[in-house]
Each structure stands twice: as C-alpha cells, then as structure tokens.
Amino acid sequence: MKEEIKKIFRGDVEDSEETLKKYSRDASIFEIRPKLVLFPKDSEDVKNLVKWVAVNKSKYPELSITARCAGTDMSGGAIGESLVLDFTRYMNKLVGGPLPLENKSKWEITVQPGMFYRDFEKITLAKGLILPCYTASKSLNAIGGMYGNNSAGERTLKYGKMEDYVLEAKVIFADGNEYIVKPLSKNELDKKLKENSFDSGVYWGVSNLINEHQDEIRLAKPNVHKNSAGYYIWNVEDRGPKTKNGAERYVFDLNKLLVGSQGTLGIATEVTLKLLPNNKYSKLVAIFMNDLAPLGRLVDEILTENPETLETYDDKTIKLAVKFFPDFLKNKGLIGMFKFMWSFLPEFFMLVPGFFGGGFPKLVVLAEFAGENEEIVNKKCLNLVEKIKGFKLKVHTTRSESESEKYWDIRRESFALLRKHVRGKHTAPFIDDIIVQPKFLPKFLPELNSILSKYDLIFTLAGHAGDGNFHIIPLMDFKRPDAAKIIMELSDKVYDLVIRYHGSITAEHNDGIIRTPYLEKMYGKEIAVIFSQIKKIFDPKNIFNPGKKVPTENMGGTKKYIAEHIAIEHNAPHHS
Ligand SMILES: Cc1cc2nc3c(=O)[nH]c(=O)nc-3n(C[C@H](O)[C@H](O)[C@H](O)COP(=O)(O)OP(=O)(O)OC[C@H]3O[C@@H](n4cnc5c(N)ncnc54)[C@H](O)[C@@H]3O)c2cc1C
C-alpha cells in the first residue's frame, strides 16, 4: 500500500515506529495506531490521495483518511486506524490578507489548515486584529483543527464560535475534487442544483433532507449558547428577516455543516476567516465564592453588564497552579517573572490558615471587560462591583496586566498541567465539555456533584460560566480493571442529567470516539438517522474519519470500541 501511495503522493509518507506511536494519540484517552502517516505538500496531494482511496476502497476495505492538524483533539477525533493526514508540516502558510472588508470594521485572512494558531495570531495582532473564537489551547492548536471541531473559547460568550468566522473554504469532497464552499443566495443555489457535479449532488441531498425533516430538525435543536454535538444542520439554511427592500433573505451555507464535522464530510485545504479589531484595554473582576448556590443568579447578574468573557475555575485548579507554579514562569523573561511571582502572592497566602477561611475559594469567577480606553473599562468594572455587592462575596479588580495574566494562566493551563505532572493517574477527558443554560446551574451543579461524589475520583472543574459550559477533568489510573466501566457509567449518568436540563454533551470539544455512541441518547433516533444520511450524502464510501459522528460496525462509534481503545500507558503525547 505504501509503495502504491508514494506513486500518487508527492509529500512525505511515513511508517516508522516513532511516527506511528506519536500519531496513535491525540489529547483524548485513546490510543489507535494508524497504518501510515502522510504529510501533503499541497492540495493536489490531498486530491490524489482521496481519489486513490475511493478507487481502492473495495480492494482494501479498511482504508480511510483522518485529517489532522496539531492533534490536540480531546475526543479522539484526530486519530484513526488507516491513513492519518497531517497538515502542519507543509500546508501551514498564509495565502492572503489580512485585507479590510467593505467598511473596514471587519477584515479577512486566508490560510492553509496546518497553520498553528500561535503563528496566525502573530500576523493578526500585528494589525490589531483577532479571531475571537480562539481556544484555551491556542498555543498548541492549528486552524484546520478549529475548523474540524467548530472550536470556541473564552470570548465565544460575546463573539461566537469558529462557524461564525468562516467566510469561505476550499474543501476536498469524497470524489477527490476541490470545491469552494461559501454562502449561496437562492439563485446561486438553484444554479448549483442544476450542475452535473459531485458537489451539486451534495447540495441536492442536504437541501432535500432539510426540507423533508424541517419539524424534527427544529425541535431537536439544543437550547444552549454553543454546541458541537452531531452534525450542525440548523444554520445551513438561513431564512433570516426580510431585507430593507422587503426581499426574502435566504442564504445556504454548507460550511455551517462542514465546520465541526471533524473531517468526516470532507477535508479543508484553505480557510478564509473574518477578523475583528482587538480591544486595546481589558481588565478582570475576580469574584471568589465559597458556596456555589448563588452561582446561577450571579452569572445572570454579571451577564447584564455585557462582559467580554465570563470564566471560572475551582479550588483544585488553584491548588494545582500553586503546586506547579514554576511552570508558569517559563517564557516570561526576568522582569515578567518577578511581576508574575508578586501577583501570585495572594494564592500562596491562601495556603496559610486564617486567610480566606484558611484555604482556597471553592470557585473563582472571572468577568473581563474591554474597551477602547482605560476609563471606559474601569467604569464597566466599577459598575459590576457595585451591582453584585448584595451577594456579599470577596471581589477583586485586577490592577495590572501581569495580575490578569495570572488568572488567565491558571484558567487556560490547568488541563495541560494535569496532563504533565500527576504520576500514576492521568487526565481522563470523557465528560469534559457539558453545557446547560446558566439559569439551570443552581440546580444542575449540586446534582452533578452528587453523581461525581459517588466515585473515588479527583477532578478539576473549570469553564465558561457565562455559557454554562463546564470542563470536568477527572484523574484516573487506566490500569484499574474497572476504568472503562467507570467511564461508561459516569458518561451515562452525567449525560442523562445534561439531557434532562436540555443541554448538550459537548459545547466545543466535539464528539470523536468518546461521544459518538451518545448522540442518539441526546438527539433521539430520528435525528441520528438524519446524521447518517448526511454522512452518506457527502461520503458514500465512508472514507473520511469513520466512526466519528456516525457509528460504524468495526471502525468506531460504539461503547465497545471505546472500551477496547483506551490507552493504558498514558504518557502525555508531544504536541508540536
Ligand atoms: C489543553 C487543551 C485545552 C483545550 N481547550 C479548548 C478550548 O478552549 N476550546 C475548544 O474548542 N477546544 C479546546 N481543546 C480541544 C482542541 O485543542 C481544539 O478543538 C483545537 O481547535 C483542535 O485543533 P488541532 O489543530 O489540534 O486539531 P486536531 O486535533 O488535529 O483535529 C481536530 C479535528 O479536526 C479535524 N481536522 C483537522 N484538520 C482538518 C482539515 N484540514 N479539514 C477537516 N477536518 C480537519 C480532525 O480530523 C479532528 O477531528 C483543548 C485541548 C487541549 C489539549
């Protein structure tokens, strides 16, 4: 197979032990060994490979392609049993931009999928611009993975997810041709439907499916601020309010479905994104809670002040940060290091009995405000502090950038710290991304806690309080014979609870191997069937990342597959 592929593929084709081992892991709990890892030079390579796989699928039935960027996927979305296609080695370039869009308040940029976000951000920030759906993994991940997962982050509360920033993409469909996917007007869609091409068939299939199942689809939409579970069929057809001249607004955008589909419907080779001006000043109001009961009301109150972000982390996260404090000092420079150490003093004092009731607060809530100048930002912070006085909580407004940085470092780095440091036990992201409406939190969180407390597990809780999205990361010893049983049992119990509160089992981290078996539980049989029809329309031979989003018999998507593929030796994989 390797020699056959080398004839049609100009990039690197590797199967050394070291490479296969590295690519058997992403940031999930799984280990799945690929047959070959390929590094495409350009989109011709990707086209040729997809064509070759489609032709040879009957000869090698297990053939498939898993697109991969930085491999930080926490759901097992970036690993597969056959060919893994890594974009970060060569297809990581800037294609064009940033260029201003009509009124200069927005900009656009076109990049290849393998560009790391950290490199991308250097280009945008140099122009005072930002892609505001960046993730907590922004120092590790790449643009193609954000496209694949419909990623989101701390600013999603105000600015939305990746799907809101994809203007256009070049995508290779299952016939091995590259298509430009962008929003189509009614006339453009009608024209597309008349063409005699593979993508025309896809447009036909999807628009028919939406029309035939309008009611089921509408009723199945989870009522939460963000959702990465299943195929996101809801926003493909946008029949918005009438335009100024009374015409019907109609937009049909397949990117709404492709973004977040984990490379199961097609492979993106170029992405054009919308950028926004980055706010010049920002400040944090940190609120310390010892009792979680008022959290829902507090979140509601803070949201009325329209913060940029509303984040949270728990006492175990702070403990971890204090314990592994030297990790935070890396890359800060000498002066930065001292400033940072100084800002960390209150956390050290919390170790001393008598300060903050002799320990860490149960939860820290961070509300960030931003604006054009310091005065505006200070005013917003003061307003909030005044507004939440009635809660009688300890509140602190940050005074310097390094102090804000401390809170952000703790919030963003906790998962990475856990993965690196705790011996014998390993981070187990399987109920890592649940979301319910914030108004349910006062009831939901105690119920969640009561489920978790029945298990002898250490876990950290951090997340996006403003959206009601929490990341629960237990630590587990995967050598325990009952590890798989606990994972399955807890997933069932926690997802039942989430569904009872009309939430979603994944707000941003996506389904992959870990959640695909639970999609039917969340959406019901009818929608699960619609998902498999979507997969068939795009990928009739099941060559793109099988077993994710739609269950297969032997290539993933079942609880049995989860149990059989949990990595026993959990050395945190190296990310580029
Ligand atoms: C410490 C840590 C923190 C995290 N925080 C967040 C967070 O705040 N928000 C969040 O959303 N996620 C978060 N994640 C999960 C993950 O980092 C993001 O989803 C990220 O965007 C994935 O990017 P990646 O480059 O690593 O993609 P990969 O892991 O390589 O791939 C992700 C998915 O995209 C698909 N894909 C890759 N390339 C393409 C392509 N060219 N075309 C089509 N599909 C493709 C893959 O098949 C896979 O299913 C976190 C992970 C870690 C380890």
XYZ file of C-alpha atoms and ligand atoms in Angstrom:
629
model
C 0.000 0.000 0.000
C 2.793 2.412 0.951
C 4.520 1.997 -2.429
C 1.233 2.431 -4.317
C 0.510 5.657 -2.420
C 4.021 7.001 -2.998
C 3.346 6.914 -6.748
C 0.480 9.411 -6.457
C 1.599 11.475 -3.435
C 4.484 13.990 -3.503
C 4.570 14.684 0.232
C 6.127 12.501 2.934
C 4.780 9.021 3.623
C 5.959 7.629 6.953
C 5.514 4.434 8.920
C 8.447 4.388 11.339
C 7.683 3.068 14.822
C 8.272 6.545 16.273
C 5.847 8.222 13.875
C 3.109 5.611 14.263
C 3.416 5.819 18.047
C 3.196 9.606 18.079
C 0.172 9.636 15.778
C -1.641 6.936 17.787
C -2.501 9.640 20.304
C -4.253 12.959 20.457
C -5.281 14.664 23.722
C -8.050 12.109 24.325
C -7.945 8.934 26.422
C -7.492 6.748 23.341
C -4.689 5.036 21.517
C -5.274 3.969 17.913
C -2.399 3.046 15.664
C -2.571 4.246 12.077
C -1.119 2.287 9.127
C 0.590 5.302 7.544
C 1.070 8.973 8.331
C 1.128 11.306 5.334
C 2.239 14.925 5.082
C 0.709 16.546 1.976
C 2.757 19.165 0.096
C -0.316 20.828 -1.395
C -3.973 20.296 -2.233
C -3.015 18.254 -5.351
C -1.610 15.676 -2.940
C -4.836 15.610 -0.942
C -6.956 15.322 -4.104
C -4.833 12.466 -5.446
C -4.941 10.650 -2.146
C -8.727 10.930 -1.791
C -9.180 9.694 -5.389
C -6.800 6.784 -4.759
C -8.595 5.803 -1.545
C -12.013 5.992 -3.230
C -10.819 3.741 -6.075
C -9.052 1.258 -3.774
C -11.684 1.056 -1.051
C -13.035 -2.246 -2.400
C -9.523 -3.699 -2.574
C -8.636 -2.512 0.983
C -11.996 -2.171 2.815
C -10.391 -0.709 5.964
C -8.933 2.264 4.032
C -9.839 5.692 5.348
C -8.349 9.166 5.870
C -8.220 11.020 9.173
C -7.292 14.675 8.666
C -5.103 16.007 11.425
C -3.527 19.295 12.430
C -1.924 19.717 15.872
C -3.610 16.622 17.348
C -4.953 18.379 20.480
C -8.424 16.933 19.975
C -9.773 15.679 23.305
C -12.413 13.368 21.828
C -10.260 11.044 19.700
C -11.232 12.906 16.538
C -7.655 13.211 15.272
C -6.730 9.520 15.399
C -7.700 6.664 13.100
C -6.774 3.148 12.080
C -5.793 3.766 8.482
C -4.186 6.889 6.912
C -3.567 9.988 9.023
C -3.034 13.154 7.003
C -1.076 15.836 8.883
C -1.296 19.400 7.524
C 1.115 21.094 9.922
C 4.394 20.133 8.178
C 3.818 21.778 4.779
C 0.285 23.142 4.390
C 0.739 25.806 7.066
C 1.115 29.029 5.018
C -0.579 32.370 4.822
C -2.418 32.552 1.487
C -3.607 36.163 1.616
C -4.576 39.080 3.854
C -5.410 40.431 6.302
C -7.481 42.622 3.973
C -10.256 45.004 5.015
C -13.847 44.020 4.204
C -16.288 46.713 2.978
C -16.429 49.110 5.943
C -13.017 48.342 7.467
C -14.614 47.285 10.767
C -14.005 43.686 9.734
C -11.114 42.048 7.923
C -10.456 38.770 6.164
C -7.498 36.431 6.013
C -6.904 33.196 4.082
C -4.641 30.466 5.454
C -3.847 26.817 4.960
C -5.257 24.482 7.626
C -1.906 23.481 9.104
C -1.041 26.986 10.308
C -0.661 26.972 14.092
C -2.878 29.472 15.848
C 0.185 30.927 17.629
C 1.683 31.844 14.213
C -1.668 33.033 12.894
C -2.123 35.309 15.924
C 1.241 36.977 15.347
C 0.013 38.067 11.909
C -3.381 39.289 13.109
C -2.230 41.029 16.298
C 0.423 42.911 14.317
C -2.544 44.590 12.582
C -4.545 44.986 15.801
C -6.903 42.189 14.722
C -8.109 38.975 16.304
C -10.007 35.763 15.561
C -12.040 35.910 18.769
C -13.092 32.241 18.879
C -9.544 31.197 19.857
C -9.298 28.281 22.295
C -7.621 27.700 25.648
C -5.233 25.511 23.610
C -4.281 28.448 21.384
C -0.568 27.944 21.969
C -0.858 24.374 20.660
C -3.612 24.028 18.082
C -3.947 24.892 14.395
C -6.605 26.467 12.195
C -7.689 23.218 10.476
C -8.479 21.673 13.862
C -10.559 24.703 14.806
C -12.457 24.235 11.530
C -12.837 20.495 12.204
C -14.118 20.967 15.745
C -16.026 24.256 15.454
C -13.801 25.454 18.254
C -14.639 28.076 20.789
C -13.110 29.764 23.794
C -13.317 32.417 26.430
C -14.585 35.122 24.050
C -17.277 32.939 22.492
C -19.767 34.280 25.008
C -19.794 37.580 23.154
C -18.286 36.759 19.765
C -19.413 33.245 18.810
C -17.693 30.097 17.592
C -15.497 29.195 14.623
C -18.561 28.730 12.370
C -19.277 32.455 12.782
C -15.860 33.374 11.350
C -15.529 31.056 8.340
C -16.317 33.156 5.270
C -15.260 30.592 2.712
C -13.284 27.348 2.490
C -11.719 25.118 -0.126
C -12.821 21.600 0.656
C -11.962 18.297 -0.968
C -15.043 16.136 -1.202
C -15.229 12.339 -1.481
C -14.821 12.402 -5.298
C -11.319 13.835 -4.829
C -12.107 17.273 -6.260
C -11.644 20.577 -4.509
C -14.702 22.821 -4.167
C -15.127 26.368 -2.949
C -17.712 26.298 -0.196
C -19.294 29.649 0.613
C -22.715 31.134 1.403
C -25.045 30.887 -1.632
C -28.059 33.065 -2.412
C -31.287 31.387 -3.600
C -30.340 31.983 -7.245
C -26.836 30.646 -6.749
C -28.202 27.561 -5.010
C -30.714 26.916 -7.805
C -27.899 27.184 -10.337
C -25.711 24.843 -8.297
C -28.522 22.259 -8.105
C -28.692 22.167 -11.922
C -24.993 21.374 -12.359
C -23.784 17.895 -13.141
C -21.129 17.558 -10.457
C -20.447 15.775 -7.168
C -20.933 18.920 -5.102
C -24.239 19.588 -6.826
C -25.375 16.170 -5.559
C -24.280 17.134 -2.061
C -26.254 20.401 -2.219
C -29.275 18.450 -3.521
C -29.049 15.864 -0.782
C -28.640 18.334 2.072
C -31.333 20.779 0.929
C -33.825 17.916 0.408
C -33.043 16.485 3.818
C -33.600 19.858 5.479
C -36.874 20.393 3.643
C -38.212 16.905 4.351
C -37.416 16.985 8.073
C -37.929 20.643 8.951
C -40.009 19.982 12.062
C -37.872 17.201 13.569
C -34.733 19.240 12.975
C -36.187 22.389 14.513
C -37.450 20.552 17.602
C -34.133 18.753 18.174
C -32.017 21.911 18.447
C -30.468 22.076 21.920
C -31.313 25.308 23.687
C -27.766 26.303 24.630
C -25.355 29.027 23.626
C -22.962 26.668 21.819
C -22.997 23.074 20.691
C -20.561 20.795 18.848
C -22.572 17.558 19.174
C -23.643 15.821 15.964
C -23.868 17.469 12.563
C -24.840 21.103 12.924
C -27.686 21.095 10.436
C -29.550 24.058 11.947
C -27.735 27.002 10.416
C -27.154 25.678 6.876
C -30.278 27.325 5.549
C -30.753 30.837 6.869
C -34.134 32.357 6.136
C -33.490 35.493 8.148
C -35.696 38.559 8.489
C -36.643 40.342 5.256
C -34.078 42.787 3.870
C -34.683 46.593 3.813
C -36.278 46.454 0.356
C -38.677 43.742 1.523
C -36.939 40.872 -0.268
C -36.791 37.463 1.406
C -33.338 36.875 2.924
C -32.016 33.453 2.002
C -28.536 32.033 2.488
C -27.446 28.413 2.076
C -24.029 27.768 3.579
C -22.571 24.242 3.683
C -19.703 25.484 5.835
C -22.158 25.591 8.730
C -22.266 21.798 8.440
C -18.629 21.195 7.482
C -17.237 23.291 10.333
C -17.379 20.991 13.348
C -17.796 17.802 11.305
C -14.343 16.501 12.385
C -13.195 15.814 8.847
C -15.963 13.226 8.357
C -17.580 15.004 5.377
C -14.611 16.488 3.547
C -11.136 17.878 4.067
C -10.440 21.623 4.180
C -7.345 22.764 2.278
C -7.774 26.535 2.654
C -9.883 28.609 5.018
C -10.880 32.286 4.724
C -11.723 33.805 8.070
C -13.265 37.010 9.310
C -11.196 39.010 11.801
C -12.278 41.719 14.230
C -10.356 44.622 15.737
C -8.829 43.597 19.043
C -9.872 45.692 22.030
C -6.993 47.798 23.314
C -7.719 47.673 27.059
C -9.118 44.994 29.271
C -9.463 44.280 32.965
C -10.698 41.431 35.103
C -13.040 41.386 38.036
C -12.275 38.253 40.068
C -15.062 37.016 42.318
C -14.327 34.403 44.976
C -17.081 32.016 46.053
C -17.159 29.541 48.918
C -20.718 28.429 48.291
C -21.867 27.533 44.773
C -25.566 28.042 45.452
C -25.729 31.681 44.248
C -23.695 30.932 41.077
C -26.641 30.893 38.660
C -28.014 34.202 39.965
C -24.535 35.730 39.991
C -23.914 34.718 36.368
C -27.271 36.225 35.351
C -26.394 39.458 37.110
C -22.925 39.675 35.530
C -24.297 38.960 32.048
C -26.467 42.089 32.230
C -23.196 44.083 32.222
C -22.187 42.518 28.893
C -18.684 41.261 29.785
C -16.172 40.149 27.139
C -15.696 36.852 28.938
C -17.120 35.127 31.988
C -14.913 32.253 33.066
C -14.460 30.109 36.123
C -12.211 27.582 37.842
C -12.352 25.644 41.079
C -10.191 25.220 44.191
C -8.483 22.097 42.811
C -7.333 24.094 39.804
C -5.807 26.770 42.067
C -4.097 24.108 44.172
C -2.585 22.672 41.041
C -1.356 26.082 39.915
C 0.323 26.776 43.264
C 1.893 23.315 43.304
C 3.349 23.599 39.823
C 3.973 27.329 39.963
C 7.440 27.210 38.249
C 5.750 26.002 35.048
C 4.036 29.378 34.715
C 7.326 31.256 34.797
C 8.563 29.812 31.525
C 8.833 32.318 28.652
C 8.081 35.302 30.891
C 11.546 36.914 30.912
C 13.278 38.122 34.102
C 11.126 41.200 34.814
C 7.952 39.403 33.776
C 8.901 36.582 36.113
C 9.179 38.857 39.151
C 5.957 40.687 38.347
C 4.202 37.363 37.951
C 5.589 35.977 41.231
C 4.421 39.098 43.016
C 0.933 38.743 41.584
C 0.788 35.160 42.826
C 1.310 36.109 46.499
C -2.406 36.048 47.440
C -2.647 32.454 46.198
C 0.345 31.474 48.356
C -1.249 33.249 51.335
C -4.353 31.171 50.827
C -2.277 28.219 51.955
C -1.912 29.927 55.327
C -4.701 29.236 57.818
C -6.728 32.348 58.508
C -6.639 33.822 55.002
C -9.847 33.324 53.061
C -11.210 30.993 55.729
C -7.944 29.091 55.700
C -7.952 27.764 52.174
C -8.743 28.324 48.549
C -12.128 29.633 47.485
C -14.350 26.875 46.060
C -14.755 28.760 42.814
C -13.178 31.808 41.193
C -15.376 33.610 38.677
C -13.627 35.939 36.232
C -15.528 38.675 34.432
C -13.481 40.518 31.821
C -14.353 43.927 30.447
C -12.720 45.542 27.432
C -12.871 48.781 25.512
C -11.113 51.495 23.572
C -9.605 53.182 26.648
C -8.860 52.568 30.303
C -11.541 54.933 31.554
C -14.347 53.061 29.831
C -13.030 49.741 31.125
C -12.653 50.978 34.711
C -16.204 52.270 34.637
C -17.538 48.908 33.481
C -15.631 47.110 36.271
C -16.916 49.561 38.902
C -20.479 49.098 37.674
C -20.195 45.359 38.110
C -18.631 45.552 41.557
C -21.463 47.848 42.635
C -24.118 45.635 41.098
C -23.039 42.418 42.823
C -22.490 43.962 46.284
C -25.635 42.247 47.539
C -24.010 38.832 47.087
C -21.523 39.716 49.851
C -18.630 37.999 48.080
C -14.942 38.817 48.067
C -14.289 40.743 44.834
C -11.027 41.970 43.363
C -10.417 44.098 40.259
C -7.014 43.465 38.691
C -4.545 46.344 38.748
C -2.003 45.257 36.188
C -1.595 43.152 33.094
C 0.597 40.596 34.876
C -2.071 40.172 37.512
C -4.722 39.482 34.849
C -2.242 37.172 33.176
C -2.033 35.133 36.365
C -5.765 34.442 36.353
C -5.726 33.602 32.655
C -2.737 31.302 33.034
C -4.455 29.382 35.813
C -7.661 29.140 33.778
C -6.020 28.103 30.493
C -3.171 25.913 31.683
C -4.849 23.711 34.278
C -5.548 20.847 31.868
C -2.034 20.933 30.429
C -0.564 20.920 33.962
C -2.647 17.929 34.984
C -1.580 16.031 31.908
C 2.074 16.653 32.539
C 2.512 16.257 36.257
C 0.345 13.823 38.107
C 2.096 10.482 38.369
C 0.240 7.166 38.130
C -3.029 8.922 37.317
C -3.948 10.571 34.062
C -6.353 13.169 32.798
C -9.461 11.481 31.523
C -11.473 13.807 29.309
C -14.792 11.995 28.807
C -17.367 14.246 30.486
C -15.151 17.207 29.681
C -17.414 19.607 27.887
C -21.018 19.653 29.069
C -23.249 22.697 28.713
C -26.621 23.761 30.102
C -28.249 27.170 30.186
C -26.708 29.238 33.040
C -30.158 29.652 34.636
C -30.138 25.922 35.450
C -26.747 25.995 37.199
C -28.005 26.375 40.791
C -29.927 23.088 40.442
C -27.709 21.384 37.914
C -24.344 21.767 39.692
C -25.368 20.137 43.014
C -26.913 17.226 41.088
C -23.744 16.880 39.055
C -21.669 16.987 42.218
C -23.766 14.295 43.816
C -23.160 11.984 40.811
C -19.407 12.642 40.832
C -19.043 12.273 44.604
C -20.136 8.623 44.397
C -16.879 7.840 42.600
C -13.478 7.890 44.179
C -12.040 10.373 41.679
C -10.048 13.567 41.844
C -11.193 16.058 39.238
C -10.850 19.705 38.313
C -13.707 21.886 37.192
C -13.152 24.942 35.030
C -15.042 26.506 32.220
C -17.127 29.179 30.649
C -19.625 30.118 33.347
C -21.279 32.695 31.084
C -22.383 29.963 28.669
C -22.992 27.321 31.367
C -20.193 25.248 29.786
C -18.042 23.259 32.221
C -14.910 21.202 31.687
C -14.750 18.375 34.208
C -11.427 16.586 34.025
C -11.097 13.550 36.315
C -7.767 11.938 37.042
C -7.722 8.178 36.573
C -5.421 5.236 36.731
C -6.114 3.494 33.444
C -4.547 0.301 34.685
C -7.521 -0.134 37.027
C -9.545 -3.027 35.629
C -12.758 -1.040 36.141
C -11.524 2.120 34.335
C -13.659 1.524 31.230
C -16.691 0.634 33.374
C -16.389 3.877 35.359
C -16.032 5.919 32.164
C -19.142 4.348 30.657
C -21.211 4.530 33.826
C -20.322 8.146 34.569
C -20.858 9.214 30.966
C -24.355 7.718 31.021
C -25.263 9.353 34.327
C -23.815 12.781 33.531
C -25.265 12.864 30.002
C -28.695 11.817 31.316
C -28.529 14.776 33.682
C -27.388 17.167 30.933
C -30.181 15.992 28.649
C -32.751 16.411 31.450
C -31.665 20.059 31.597
C -31.955 20.385 27.778
C -28.199 20.833 27.418
C -25.569 19.384 25.120
C -22.994 16.669 25.803
C -20.340 18.764 24.060
C -20.226 22.536 23.641
C -16.872 22.802 21.871
C -14.628 19.708 22.155
C -16.791 17.670 19.767
C -17.850 14.006 19.559
C -14.959 11.936 18.198
C -14.739 8.420 19.566
C -15.787 9.322 23.086
C -19.212 10.854 22.401
C -20.417 9.418 19.107
C -22.160 6.492 20.884
C -24.157 9.000 22.965
C -25.505 11.139 20.116
C -28.650 9.044 19.777
C -29.282 9.449 23.524
C -29.011 13.211 23.128
C -30.940 13.733 19.906
C -33.157 10.627 19.577
C -33.363 8.028 16.823
C -34.823 10.237 14.079
C -32.002 12.772 14.246
C -29.384 10.010 14.499
C -30.782 8.650 11.218
C -30.585 12.148 9.679
C -26.920 12.312 10.747
C -26.175 9.018 8.989
C -27.980 10.281 5.880
C -25.807 13.411 5.913
C -22.706 11.226 6.130
C -23.936 9.122 3.160
C -24.627 12.201 1.032
C -21.080 13.539 1.488
C -19.145 10.341 1.914
C -20.956 7.317 0.450
C -17.944 5.016 0.781
C -17.155 6.068 4.367
C -13.588 7.111 3.615
C -13.416 10.239 5.815
C -12.631 9.675 9.506
C -15.068 6.767 10.029
C -16.649 6.059 13.409
C -16.848 9.713 14.392
C -20.295 11.366 14.375
C -21.918 8.251 12.872
C -21.334 4.801 14.410
C -19.815 2.038 12.290
C -19.711 -1.676 12.947
C -15.960 -2.044 13.491
C -14.326 1.368 12.941
C -15.658 3.242 15.970
C -18.799 4.891 17.230
C -19.757 2.249 19.801
C -19.224 1.853 23.542
C -17.417 -1.419 22.854
C -14.919 0.455 20.671
C -14.348 2.973 23.499
C -13.599 0.204 25.996
C -11.225 -1.537 23.593
C -9.163 1.538 22.700
C -8.449 3.313 25.983
C -4.699 3.882 26.183
C -3.219 2.021 29.138
C 0.156 3.785 29.104
C -0.826 7.411 29.300
C 2.279 9.401 28.590
C 1.001 12.802 27.526
C 1.659 12.952 23.782
C 4.013 15.544 22.476
C 2.308 18.355 20.605
C 4.289 20.414 18.176
C -5.080 21.961 26.963
C -6.225 21.928 25.972
C -7.183 22.928 26.013
C -8.237 22.949 25.071
N -9.124 23.985 25.099
C -10.072 24.069 24.151
C -10.965 25.178 24.108
O -10.877 26.112 24.886
N -11.906 25.215 23.120
C -12.001 24.218 22.192
O -12.856 24.315 21.309
N -11.187 23.164 22.219
C -10.211 23.059 23.149
N -9.359 21.988 23.155
C -9.501 20.948 22.132
C -8.656 21.251 20.859
O -7.461 21.878 21.212
C -9.386 22.155 19.864
O -10.582 21.584 19.440
C -8.488 22.527 18.654
O -9.111 23.507 17.878
C -8.086 21.356 17.801
O -7.076 21.813 16.932
P -5.910 20.885 16.396
O -5.127 21.670 15.432
O -5.165 20.261 17.491
O -6.770 19.790 15.614
P -6.677 18.221 15.593
O -6.755 17.681 16.961
O -5.552 17.784 14.756
O -8.036 17.897 14.804
C -9.289 18.218 15.346
C -10.398 17.669 14.462
O -10.402 18.405 13.238
C -10.274 17.546 12.126
N -9.446 18.211 11.122
C -8.129 18.522 11.211
N -7.712 19.098 10.087
C -8.776 19.158 9.261
C -8.954 19.625 7.926
N -7.951 20.141 7.239
N -10.188 19.509 7.376
C -11.213 18.970 8.069
N -11.093 18.499 9.323
C -9.887 18.598 9.915
C -9.609 16.286 12.670
O -9.928 15.143 11.895
C -10.187 16.213 14.069
O -11.404 15.541 14.040
C -8.334 21.918 24.106
C -7.369 20.905 24.081
C -6.322 20.903 24.987
C -5.301 19.810 24.909
